[in-house]
Amino acid sequence: MVSRVESAAATRRALVDAAAALLDEGGPDAVTLREVGARAGVSRGAPYGHFPDKEHLLAAVAAERWDAIGVRLDALIADRDRPPADRLEQALAGLMEVGRQSPHAYALMFSTPVGVYPDAIAAVSRTHDQFLAIVTDVIGDPARSGPVGALLMSSVQGIIAMENSGLLTAEKWHVTGDELLHMLIDRIAASDRR
Amino acid sequence: MVSRVESAAATRRALVDAAAALLDEGGPDAVTLREVGARAGVSRGAPYGHFPDKEHLLAAVAAERWDAIGVRLDALIADRDRPPADRLEQALAGLMEVGRQSPHAYALMFSTPVGVYPDAIAAVSRTHDQFLAIVTDVIGDPARSGPVGALLMSSVQGIIAMENSGLLTAEKWHVTGDELLHMLIDRIAASDRR
DNA sequence: TTCTTCATGTGACGTTGTCATGTGAATGAC
DNA sequence: GTCATTCACATGACAACGTCACATGAAGAA
């Protein structure tokens, strides 16, 4: 019924899910291998059968979250009835939503170690390609969609980082994160529209 | 010669300097209270005479770095010969430089805990006010300089985060961080110029 | 001098990531 | 069916860590 490899794959998934849940619930410090093992129904040493160390487990969490965003972008791309500009706005709003609902995971996705782990690199690359495709549909000129896409994704990350760290106060800046997003769309994406 | 309060103040400064140096050299994991104490010439328990816990020490490091940026902005503001648009560009370039030279400290400055510690809040607030003054000099309309300033600072943080995490690859996006900065200046700051 | 204050040193404790080793069940050969 | 092998997992152990309770000793006040 459950072969050995199936059981191992299920354990690996349980470990990643447990780590992701702990990260969302209590931040990076709450992710301990002992608690991850307990939630996955295994012992504290079990993760070492699937990952070289804790950082690789966290990289797997980051990769999974990038893939999750990729799924959302896929749904957007498949919706051919929606105007391209609408799709881009929805894509950016989706990034903002993820960043707000899972601030710790979002920070992990954009933190240094991600670029070192092959699985994470692949997931990031796929999702970024999808995002670029959406941008290109709006911009037209493929030579411009790269820089424009990079600026959009960078800025959204920055807006979320400022929001989540409490640095984007209304009293100081007289603006909300959503308003910044629309400034960005108006002045970066819209001005390059074909 | 050295009074008790003078000695205590010197120790506190040595602790913050040691923590900052360790953070720059080896990242967050390299900052251990034992090593901080050793570099400051005191024992591992000494920090508890100056900070409630390790996070408050790190918050002091973040506050010091925000103040350091404030000093750079002060020099820019004092230079009345330079055109306002030039000052803003120099201010943003300065942020990029800090983010590149001290990636770990830069990440700390924009990470969640910063907003909780009074000293860090004050330092951030002062520096943001200075940045806003520079933006207002370019924009003219004070009601618009808030949102514009917030978008500029957020975006610069995002660009640095993407750069430092290795996500801003030239092959994928066909653009550099510096080019993104100038896109930002042209389309956000320049278009609002009075 | 004597007392008080307070920064610092030190021993101890619980928790963490990690490794070496043991174990037991699924797998494949015959 | 029997046996040997493989491999995911459990367990004990260890060093390093943040933190606390307590001891110490010198500076400042009386």
XYZ file of C-alpha atoms (C1' of nucleotides) in Angstrom:
448
model
C 0.000 0.000 0.000
C 2.460 2.593 1.155
C 5.830 1.798 -0.285
C 8.984 2.921 1.377
C 9.615 5.761 -1.055
C 6.006 6.910 -0.765
C 6.307 7.050 2.980
C 9.554 8.973 2.736
C 8.024 11.463 0.305
C 5.069 11.936 2.635
C 7.420 12.592 5.532
C 9.353 15.142 3.520
C 6.156 16.956 2.641
C 5.005 16.850 6.259
C 8.325 18.333 7.348
C 8.105 21.217 4.875
C 4.470 21.867 5.770
C 5.269 21.858 9.472
C 8.188 24.240 8.999
C 6.035 26.574 6.894
C 3.252 26.541 9.479
C 5.649 27.277 12.336
C 7.250 30.083 10.323
C 3.866 31.678 9.649
C 2.708 31.281 13.228
C 5.729 32.358 15.208
C 8.419 33.653 12.893
C 11.874 32.241 12.246
C 12.663 31.583 15.909
C 9.628 29.328 16.217
C 10.982 26.978 13.571
C 12.973 24.434 15.578
C 13.825 21.048 14.168
C 12.381 19.418 17.267
C 8.993 21.092 16.854
C 9.036 20.520 13.102
C 9.625 16.823 13.732
C 6.913 16.683 16.356
C 4.330 18.265 14.041
C 5.348 15.951 11.225
C 4.968 12.979 13.538
C 8.654 12.078 13.484
C 11.612 12.686 15.730
C 13.989 15.616 15.910
C 16.638 13.882 13.809
C 14.341 12.834 10.985
C 14.831 15.995 8.915
C 18.456 15.019 8.367
C 17.265 12.141 6.253
C 15.748 14.629 3.812
C 17.784 17.825 4.168
C 21.487 18.430 4.839
C 20.671 21.012 7.483
C 18.015 23.396 8.755
C 18.717 26.055 6.132
C 17.967 23.642 3.318
C 14.621 22.886 4.938
C 13.855 26.608 5.064
C 14.952 26.936 1.442
C 12.410 24.246 0.578
C 9.747 26.301 2.346
C 10.762 29.361 0.327
C 10.675 27.352 -2.900
C 7.195 26.068 -2.093
C 5.941 29.595 -1.483
C 7.429 30.821 -4.752
C 5.661 27.948 -6.490
C 2.409 28.904 -4.773
C 2.710 32.383 -6.233
C 3.442 30.773 -9.578
C 0.131 28.912 -9.369
C -1.684 32.188 -8.796
C 0.078 33.774 -11.757
C -0.823 30.751 -13.877
C -4.483 31.291 -13.140
C -4.093 34.937 -14.144
C -2.313 34.075 -17.385
C -5.001 31.534 -18.263
C -7.705 34.197 -17.933
C -7.431 35.536 -21.479
C -10.627 37.579 -21.194
C -9.084 39.902 -18.660
C -7.163 42.846 -20.161
C -3.362 42.572 -19.775
C -3.164 45.674 -17.586
C -5.749 44.104 -15.314
C -3.754 40.918 -15.054
C -0.641 42.807 -14.067
C -2.495 44.745 -11.409
C -3.944 41.519 -10.042
C -0.497 39.907 -10.035
C 0.999 42.775 -8.054
C -1.957 42.857 -5.677
C -1.473 39.122 -5.162
C 2.152 39.664 -4.198
C 1.068 42.304 -1.690
C -1.516 39.927 -0.269
C 1.008 37.137 0.231
C 3.437 39.549 1.846
C 0.797 40.690 4.291
C -0.638 37.301 5.139
C 2.737 35.570 5.533
C 5.234 38.259 6.448
C 7.890 35.879 7.766
C 7.728 33.588 4.746
C 7.778 36.617 2.464
C 10.924 37.915 4.136
C 12.485 34.470 3.790
C 11.705 34.390 0.074
C 13.681 37.581 -0.455
C 16.487 36.886 2.000
C 20.024 36.021 1.134
C 20.284 32.217 1.363
C 17.602 31.563 -1.226
C 19.953 31.967 -4.161
C 22.232 29.184 -2.974
C 19.799 26.264 -3.012
C 19.059 24.686 -6.408
C 15.406 23.861 -5.705
C 14.720 27.387 -4.567
C 16.530 28.835 -7.568
C 14.377 26.795 -9.931
C 11.132 27.793 -8.227
C 12.092 31.462 -8.202
C 13.118 31.346 -11.853
C 9.846 29.749 -12.966
C 7.700 32.216 -11.078
C 9.728 35.193 -12.247
C 9.334 34.024 -15.846
C 5.592 33.921 -15.397
C 5.599 37.374 -13.900
C 7.712 38.642 -16.781
C 5.251 37.181 -19.270
C 2.442 39.132 -17.640
C 4.510 42.311 -17.741
C 5.436 41.778 -21.374
C 1.754 41.444 -22.277
C 1.258 44.967 -20.948
C 4.487 46.595 -22.076
C 4.716 45.098 -25.513
C 8.406 45.678 -26.069
C 10.196 42.632 -24.595
C 13.378 44.643 -24.188
C 11.608 46.968 -21.770
C 9.563 44.396 -19.848
C 12.638 43.069 -18.029
C 13.631 46.346 -16.362
C 10.001 47.326 -15.795
C 9.218 43.929 -14.247
C 12.281 44.075 -12.036
C 11.359 47.534 -10.796
C 7.782 46.471 -10.091
C 8.741 43.345 -8.167
C 11.500 45.122 -6.248
C 9.236 47.991 -5.298
C 6.413 45.743 -4.166
C 8.874 43.849 -1.995
C 10.078 47.141 -0.529
C 6.567 48.381 0.162
C 5.716 45.158 1.972
C 8.967 45.254 3.949
C 8.252 48.813 5.077
C 4.674 47.881 5.963
C 5.591 44.748 7.896
C 8.360 46.434 9.852
C 6.051 49.248 10.868
C 8.134 51.836 9.021
C 5.364 52.888 6.635
C 3.316 54.943 9.076
C 0.459 57.092 7.786
C 1.453 59.987 10.069
C 4.933 60.167 8.599
C 4.356 59.439 4.925
C 0.673 60.286 4.422
C 0.132 57.297 2.217
C -0.821 53.618 2.397
C 0.872 50.626 0.825
C -2.016 50.171 -1.582
C -1.736 53.777 -2.713
C 1.983 53.282 -3.296
C 1.193 50.229 -5.409
C -1.117 52.252 -7.607
C 1.392 55.070 -7.921
C 3.810 52.414 -9.089
C 1.383 50.983 -11.638
C 0.476 54.404 -12.976
C 4.005 55.677 -13.354
C 5.976 52.570 -14.206
C 3.720 50.088 -15.936
C 1.170 52.382 -17.514
C 3.662 54.844 -18.985
C 5.374 52.019 -20.851
C 2.173 50.513 -22.187
C 2.241 49.879 -25.894
C 39.788 60.043 35.559
C 37.212 57.662 34.293
C 34.081 57.963 36.347
C 31.708 55.084 36.746
C 29.134 56.429 34.339
C 31.837 57.239 31.790
C 33.132 53.705 31.965
C 29.633 52.294 31.619
C 28.934 54.487 28.610
C 32.195 53.382 27.004
C 31.280 49.751 27.579
C 27.884 50.250 26.043
C 29.412 51.834 22.973
C 31.989 49.038 22.722
C 29.172 46.470 22.896
C 27.192 48.118 20.109
C 30.308 48.527 17.960
C 31.274 44.901 18.476
C 27.784 43.695 17.599
C 27.740 45.862 14.481
C 31.148 44.592 13.384
C 30.141 40.965 13.901
C 26.908 41.540 12.002
C 28.760 43.049 9.054
C 31.415 40.351 9.056
C 29.397 37.192 9.481
C 25.693 37.972 9.410
C 23.114 37.614 12.174
C 24.297 34.163 13.274
C 27.778 35.507 13.973
C 26.414 37.927 16.570
C 26.636 35.966 19.829
C 26.631 37.678 23.179
C 29.759 35.759 24.125
C 31.708 37.047 21.133
C 30.263 40.531 21.504
C 31.449 40.572 25.094
C 34.874 39.257 24.149
C 35.369 41.947 21.503
C 34.193 44.627 23.885
C 36.634 43.387 26.495
C 33.952 42.258 28.942
C 32.271 38.997 29.809
C 29.303 37.284 28.218
C 26.898 38.557 30.857
C 27.936 42.192 30.681
C 25.448 43.151 27.936
C 22.609 42.511 30.385
C 23.734 45.508 32.345
C 22.974 47.711 29.337
C 20.272 45.885 27.368
C 17.327 43.742 28.499
C 18.169 41.101 25.911
C 19.978 40.428 22.661
C 17.247 41.916 20.480
C 17.549 45.273 22.210
C 21.275 45.234 21.482
C 20.547 44.579 17.813
C 17.963 47.347 17.851
C 20.671 49.689 19.115
C 22.837 48.646 16.169
C 19.968 49.369 13.783
C 19.380 52.758 15.422
C 23.060 53.633 15.082
C 23.022 52.783 11.395
C 19.907 54.876 10.812
C 21.670 57.745 12.554
C 24.713 57.231 10.329
C 22.505 57.640 7.279
C 21.044 60.717 8.914
C 24.541 62.204 9.147
C 25.048 61.656 5.421
C 21.713 63.295 4.662
C 22.657 66.213 6.895
C 25.768 66.829 4.830
C 23.633 66.756 1.695
C 21.078 69.180 3.122
C 23.849 71.549 4.198
C 25.187 71.682 0.645
C 22.917 74.469 -0.609
C 24.894 74.946 -3.817
C 23.857 71.580 -5.139
C 20.520 71.545 -7.004
C 17.698 69.809 -5.070
C 17.323 67.090 -7.697
C 21.031 66.349 -7.334
C 20.714 66.095 -3.564
C 17.876 63.603 -3.871
C 19.829 61.488 -6.304
C 22.825 61.521 -3.988
C 20.621 60.576 -1.037
C 19.180 57.575 -2.874
C 22.607 56.537 -4.143
C 23.846 56.748 -0.567
C 21.094 54.378 0.580
C 22.067 51.948 -2.153
C 25.712 52.167 -1.099
C 24.923 51.392 2.531
C 22.725 48.491 1.489
C 25.513 47.026 -0.593
C 28.347 47.558 1.861
C 26.428 46.332 4.898
C 23.763 43.949 3.614
C 23.068 42.306 6.970
C 22.770 45.591 8.811
C 20.565 46.960 6.039
C 18.246 43.981 6.328
C 18.132 44.476 10.089
C 17.181 48.138 9.667
C 14.101 47.152 7.667
C 13.149 44.023 9.603
C 10.190 43.665 11.898
C 11.622 44.110 15.404
C 12.992 47.573 14.673
C 9.628 49.235 15.075
C 9.248 48.042 18.652
C 12.267 49.641 20.323
C 11.950 53.328 21.286
C 15.555 54.292 20.486
C 15.343 52.715 17.052
C 11.996 54.384 16.386
C 13.458 57.787 17.219
C 16.495 57.284 14.992
C 14.347 56.061 12.110
C 11.955 58.976 12.525
C 14.727 61.557 12.494
C 16.379 60.142 9.406
C 13.083 59.757 7.566
C 12.279 63.389 8.313
C 15.577 64.443 6.785
C 14.916 62.324 3.737
C 11.451 63.830 3.427
C 12.933 67.323 3.565
C 15.197 66.490 0.634
C 12.258 65.082 -1.315
C 10.127 68.123 -0.566
C 12.847 70.393 -1.923
C 12.493 68.601 -5.256
C 8.767 68.031 -5.353
C 7.649 71.376 -4.042
C 4.160 70.342 -2.993
C 4.500 69.053 0.609
C 1.320 67.019 0.217
C 2.939 64.994 -2.559
C 6.418 64.599 -1.064
C 5.209 62.106 1.539
C 3.895 59.511 -0.905
C 6.736 60.146 -3.343
C 9.333 59.814 -0.594
C 7.752 56.634 0.713
C 7.740 55.084 -2.737
C 11.364 56.037 -3.318
C 12.605 54.655 0.001
C 10.515 51.491 -0.325
C 11.691 50.838 -3.836
C 15.342 51.393 -3.013
C 15.004 48.927 -0.160
C 13.409 46.435 -2.529
C 16.108 46.847 -5.152
C 18.822 46.267 -2.546
C 16.989 43.249 -1.145
C 16.721 41.702 -4.599
C 20.374 42.458 -5.294
C 21.667 41.081 -2.012
C 19.603 37.909 -2.239
C 20.879 37.244 -5.748
C 17.398 37.550 -7.232
C 18.222 40.502 -9.488
C 20.188 38.605 -12.123
C 21.137 40.374 -15.350
C 20.228 37.302 -17.438
C 16.691 37.276 -16.127
C 15.835 40.944 -15.872
C 18.291 42.596 -18.250
C 18.889 45.457 -15.891
C 21.138 46.481 -12.990
C 20.200 47.923 -9.635
C 21.659 51.279 -10.567
C 19.586 51.392 -13.740
C 16.482 50.620 -11.700
C 17.347 53.483 -9.380
C 17.523 55.910 -12.294
C 14.262 54.597 -13.753
C 12.791 55.322 -10.358
C 14.190 58.840 -10.215
C 13.059 59.649 -13.754
C 9.536 58.356 -13.387
C 8.731 59.061 -9.751
C 10.741 62.024 -8.568
C 11.272 63.903 -11.833
C 7.666 63.713 -13.006
C 6.515 65.387 -9.805
C 9.093 68.136 -9.897
C 7.686 71.578 -9.477
C 35.807 55.230 57.429
C 31.506 53.053 56.460
C 27.616 52.226 53.707
C 25.419 52.033 49.315
C 25.114 51.450 44.515
C 25.842 49.213 40.373
C 28.613 47.459 36.495
C 30.700 43.275 35.833
C 32.177 38.226 36.451
C 30.725 33.508 37.073
C 28.215 29.241 37.646
C 24.212 27.037 36.121
C 20.061 25.723 33.345
C 17.173 24.745 29.479
C 17.131 24.786 24.467
C 19.107 24.471 20.075
C 21.467 22.323 15.724
C 24.109 18.549 14.624
C 26.427 14.066 14.513
C 27.372 8.970 15.515
C 25.222 5.037 16.273
C 21.566 1.729 16.731
C 17.164 -0.411 14.969
C 13.581 -2.266 12.444
C 10.791 -2.754 8.522
C 10.494 -2.816 3.434
C 12.978 -4.607 -0.592
C 15.323 -7.719 -3.719
C 17.936 -12.275 -4.645
C 17.804 -17.023 -4.508
C 10.025 -18.953 2.089
C 14.549 -17.432 3.704
C 18.130 -14.441 3.916
C 20.898 -10.253 3.328
C 20.637 -5.518 2.320
C 19.130 -0.958 2.350
C 17.521 3.140 4.285
C 14.341 6.075 6.866
C 14.012 6.949 11.450
C 14.931 7.015 16.705
C 18.046 7.972 20.280
C 21.949 9.435 23.039
C 25.407 12.764 23.241
C 27.874 17.218 22.628
C 29.108 21.975 22.035
C 27.209 26.493 21.708
C 23.734 29.611 22.771
C 20.571 33.103 25.522
C 19.394 33.935 29.957
C 19.134 34.147 35.009
C 20.649 34.124 39.998
C 24.168 35.271 42.614
C 28.850 36.842 43.975
C 32.376 40.524 43.778
C 34.630 44.590 43.946
C 35.338 49.272 43.059
C 33.268 54.073 42.748
C 30.581 57.559 45.062
C 28.049 59.408 49.144
C 27.656 60.009 54.174
